[in-house]
Amino acid sequence: DQQVKQNSPSLSVQEGRISILNCDYTNSMFDYFLWYKKYPAEGPTFLISISSIKDKNEDGRFTVFLNKSAKHLSLHIVPSQPGDSAVYFCAASARGAQKLVFGQGTRLTINP
Amino acid sequence: KAGVTQTPRYLIKTRGQQVTLSCSPISGHRSVSWYQQTPGQGLQFLFEYFSETQRNKGNFPGRFSGRQFSNSRSEMNVSTLELGDSALYLCASSPTGVNYEQYFGPGTRLTVT
């Protein structure tokens, strides 16, 4: 039972354009959501998070949107840069659960 | 501030052996979590420790165990290794738990032959 799903295994975007990565979840108890970026042979790097009391959080080029009614979140990267090429994971947690549930990841490739 | 460190970075073991992996969290962080990453299953939660107490455990067999010391450093142990235990084992730390950002170490790549 996959509670967090990233339905796009890969995404290719031109440099300078917007990258939109999507994530769906099924567990209504999730109240905190995070996005991580991962390069090969490295651990995931935290990018941005959002609490369920918000619907948007912005940090520089990265913005996360949360639609609780649709159980959907997305990560927008504007403008996309070559260094953004990596695998992106969304993760969710439920208060008190003390664990993160990860999606399967989306490989983002930024083309020059 | 130094990041999360994990040792060793690479390890090759034989089926039936046991292995111990080590994790040092970011200074001041008291929560340490462990995850297993495999191509087929993605990132799966193993367990989380806070102040030397295990607060949650994932759906892994009892061969997987862990502990946390008073200085917040943590170890995980896998006994009677199986081929399917080959994976990247990641440790993450946070100040108090998962409703804060967790910071990951580089991982230990375990290969079981």
Coordinates of C-alpha atoms in Angstrom, one line a residue:
Chain A
D1 CA 0.0 0.0 0.0
Q2 CA 1.9 3.0 -1.3
Q3 CA 0.6 6.0 0.7
V4 CA 2.8 8.6 -1.1
K5 CA 2.9 8.4 -4.9
Q6 CA 5.0 10.2 -7.5
N7 CA 3.4 9.0 -10.7
S8 CA 6.0 10.4 -13.1
P9 CA 9.3 8.5 -12.9
S10 CA 11.0 11.1 -15.0
L11 CA 10.6 14.7 -16.3
S12 CA 12.7 16.6 -18.8
V13 CA 12.6 20.4 -18.8
Q14 CA 14.5 23.1 -20.7
E15 CA 16.9 25.3 -18.8
G16 CA 15.2 28.5 -17.7
R17 CA 11.6 27.1 -17.8
I18 CA 9.5 25.9 -14.9
S19 CA 9.8 22.4 -13.5
I20 CA 6.7 21.0 -11.8
L21 CA 6.9 17.8 -9.8
N22 CA 3.8 16.2 -8.5
C23 CA 3.0 14.0 -5.5
D24 CA -0.2 12.4 -4.3
Y25 CA -1.0 10.9 -0.9
T26 CA -3.7 8.8 0.5
N27 CA -3.4 9.0 4.2
S28 CA -5.5 11.9 5.6
M29 CA -3.5 11.8 8.8
F30 CA -0.4 13.2 7.1
D31 CA 0.1 16.8 8.3
Y32 CA 3.7 17.6 7.2
F33 CA 5.2 17.3 3.8
L34 CA 8.7 17.7 2.6
W35 CA 10.7 17.6 -0.7
Y36 CA 14.2 16.2 -1.0
K37 CA 16.7 16.2 -3.8
K38 CA 19.1 13.3 -4.3
Y39 CA 22.2 13.0 -6.4
P40 CA 23.8 9.6 -7.0
A41 CA 25.9 8.2 -4.2
E42 CA 24.7 11.0 -1.8
G43 CA 22.0 11.1 0.8
P44 CA 18.8 13.1 0.2
T45 CA 19.1 16.9 0.7
F46 CA 16.2 18.7 2.2
L47 CA 14.7 21.4 -0.1
I48 CA 11.5 22.7 1.3
S49 CA 8.6 21.7 3.5
I50 CA 5.0 22.6 4.2
S51 CA 2.6 22.1 7.1
S52 CA -1.0 21.1 6.4
I53 CA -2.2 24.4 7.8
K54 CA -0.7 26.2 4.8
D55 CA -1.3 25.8 1.1
K56 CA 1.9 27.4 -0.2
N57 CA 5.5 27.8 0.9
E58 CA 8.2 29.6 -1.0
D59 CA 11.9 29.5 -0.7
G60 CA 13.9 31.2 -3.5
R61 CA 13.3 29.4 -6.7
F62 CA 11.4 26.6 -5.0
T63 CA 7.7 26.7 -4.2
V64 CA 5.6 23.9 -2.7
F65 CA 1.8 23.9 -3.1
L66 CA -0.5 21.8 -1.0
N67 CA -4.1 20.9 -2.0
K68 CA -5.5 19.0 1.0
S69 CA -8.9 18.3 -0.6
A70 CA -7.2 16.6 -3.5
K71 CA -4.4 15.1 -1.3
H72 CA -1.9 16.5 -3.8
L73 CA 1.2 18.5 -3.5
S74 CA 3.5 19.9 -6.1
L75 CA 7.0 21.4 -6.2
H76 CA 7.7 24.3 -8.7
I77 CA 11.2 25.2 -9.6
V78 CA 11.6 28.5 -11.4
P79 CA 13.8 29.1 -13.3
S80 CA 15.2 25.6 -13.8
Q81 CA 18.9 25.3 -13.8
P82 CA 21.3 22.4 -14.9
G83 CA 22.3 21.8 -11.3
D84 CA 18.7 21.0 -10.6
S85 CA 19.1 17.7 -12.5
A86 CA 18.6 15.0 -9.8
V87 CA 16.0 12.7 -8.3
Y88 CA 13.3 14.4 -6.3
F89 CA 11.4 12.7 -3.5
C90 CA 8.4 13.9 -1.7
A91 CA 7.8 12.7 1.8
A92 CA 5.0 12.9 4.4
S93 CA 4.6 12.4 8.1
A94 CA 1.7 12.2 10.5
R95 CA 2.0 13.9 13.9
G96 CA 3.2 11.4 16.5
A97 CA 4.2 8.8 13.9
Q98 CA 7.9 9.8 14.0
K99 CA 8.6 8.5 10.5
L100 CA 8.7 9.8 7.0
V101 CA 6.9 8.0 4.2
F102 CA 8.5 8.6 0.8
G103 CA 7.3 8.5 -2.7
Q104 CA 9.3 6.6 -5.3
G105 CA 11.0 9.7 -6.7
T106 CA 11.0 11.6 -10.0
R107 CA 14.2 12.0 -12.0
L108 CA 14.4 15.6 -13.3
T109 CA 16.6 16.4 -16.2
I110 CA 17.3 20.0 -17.1
N111 CA 18.4 20.4 -20.7
P112 CA 20.5 23.3 -21.8
Chain B
K1 CA 28.2 22.7 11.8
A2 CA 29.2 19.3 10.6
G3 CA 26.6 17.2 8.9
V4 CA 25.4 13.7 9.5
T5 CA 28.2 11.2 9.1
Q6 CA 27.9 7.5 8.5
T7 CA 30.6 4.8 8.6
P8 CA 31.6 2.8 6.8
R9 CA 30.6 4.2 3.4
Y10 CA 30.8 0.9 1.6
L11 CA 30.7 -2.7 2.9
I12 CA 30.7 -6.1 1.3
K13 CA 29.4 -9.0 3.4
T14 CA 28.5 -12.7 2.8
R15 CA 25.1 -14.2 3.3
G16 CA 24.7 -15.3 6.9
Q17 CA 27.1 -12.8 8.4
Q18 CA 26.0 -9.8 10.5
V19 CA 26.9 -6.2 10.1
T20 CA 26.9 -3.0 12.2
L21 CA 26.5 0.5 10.7
S22 CA 27.2 3.7 12.5
C23 CA 25.7 7.1 12.4
S24 CA 26.7 10.4 14.1
P25 CA 23.9 13.0 14.0
I26 CA 24.3 16.8 13.6
S27 CA 25.4 18.3 16.9
G28 CA 22.4 19.0 19.1
H29 CA 20.1 16.7 17.2
R30 CA 18.5 14.1 19.4
S31 CA 16.4 12.2 16.9
V32 CA 18.0 9.7 14.6
S33 CA 16.1 7.7 11.9
W34 CA 17.3 4.9 9.7
Y35 CA 16.0 4.2 6.2
Q36 CA 16.7 1.5 3.6
Q37 CA 16.9 2.5 -0.1
T38 CA 16.6 -0.2 -2.8
P39 CA 15.7 0.3 -6.5
G40 CA 12.5 -1.7 -6.1
Q41 CA 11.1 -0.4 -2.8
G42 CA 12.5 3.1 -2.7
L43 CA 13.1 4.7 0.7
Q44 CA 11.7 2.6 3.5
F45 CA 11.6 3.6 7.2
L46 CA 13.5 1.2 9.5
F47 CA 13.3 2.9 13.0
E48 CA 13.6 6.1 14.9
Y49 CA 15.4 6.8 18.1
F50 CA 15.1 9.7 20.5
S51 CA 17.0 10.0 23.8
E52 CA 18.1 6.4 23.5
T53 CA 14.5 5.2 23.1
Q54 CA 13.1 3.6 20.0
R55 CA 9.8 5.5 19.2
N56 CA 8.8 3.8 16.0
K57 CA 9.7 0.8 13.9
G58 CA 9.0 0.0 10.3
N59 CA 7.9 -3.3 8.8
F60 CA 11.2 -5.0 8.8
P61 CA 12.1 -8.4 10.3
G62 CA 13.7 -8.7 13.7
R63 CA 17.1 -9.3 12.1
F64 CA 17.2 -5.5 11.8
S65 CA 17.9 -3.8 15.1
G66 CA 19.3 -0.5 16.3
R67 CA 20.3 1.5 19.3
Q68 CA 21.1 5.0 20.3
F69 CA 23.8 6.1 22.8
S70 CA 23.7 8.9 25.3
N71 CA 25.6 11.2 22.9
S72 CA 22.8 10.6 20.3
R73 CA 25.1 8.5 18.0
S74 CA 23.3 5.5 16.7
E75 CA 24.1 2.1 15.3
M76 CA 22.0 -0.4 13.4
N77 CA 22.7 -4.1 13.1
V78 CA 21.6 -6.6 10.6
S79 CA 22.0 -10.3 11.5
T80 CA 22.0 -13.3 9.3
L81 CA 22.4 -11.2 6.1
E82 CA 20.4 -12.1 3.0
L83 CA 21.0 -11.2 -0.6
G84 CA 17.9 -8.9 -0.4
D85 CA 19.5 -6.8 2.3
S86 CA 21.8 -5.3 -0.3
A87 CA 20.9 -1.6 -0.2
L88 CA 21.9 1.9 0.6
Y89 CA 21.3 2.5 4.3
L90 CA 20.6 6.1 5.2
C91 CA 20.6 7.8 8.6
A92 CA 18.9 11.1 9.2
S93 CA 18.9 13.4 12.2
S94 CA 16.6 16.2 13.4
P95 CA 16.3 18.2 16.5
T96 CA 13.3 16.4 18.0
G97 CA 11.5 14.3 15.4
V98 CA 10.0 14.0 12.0
N99 CA 7.8 17.1 12.0
Y100 CA 10.9 19.0 11.5
E101 CA 13.3 18.8 8.6
Q102 CA 15.4 15.6 8.7
Y103 CA 19.0 15.9 7.5
F104 CA 20.5 12.8 5.8
G105 CA 23.9 11.4 5.8
P106 CA 25.6 10.1 2.7
G107 CA 24.6 6.5 3.4
T108 CA 26.3 3.2 3.7
R109 CA 26.2 1.0 0.6
L110 CA 25.9 -2.6 1.7
T111 CA 26.4 -5.4 -0.7
V112 CA 25.6 -9.0 0.3
T113 CA 27.1 -11.8 -1.8

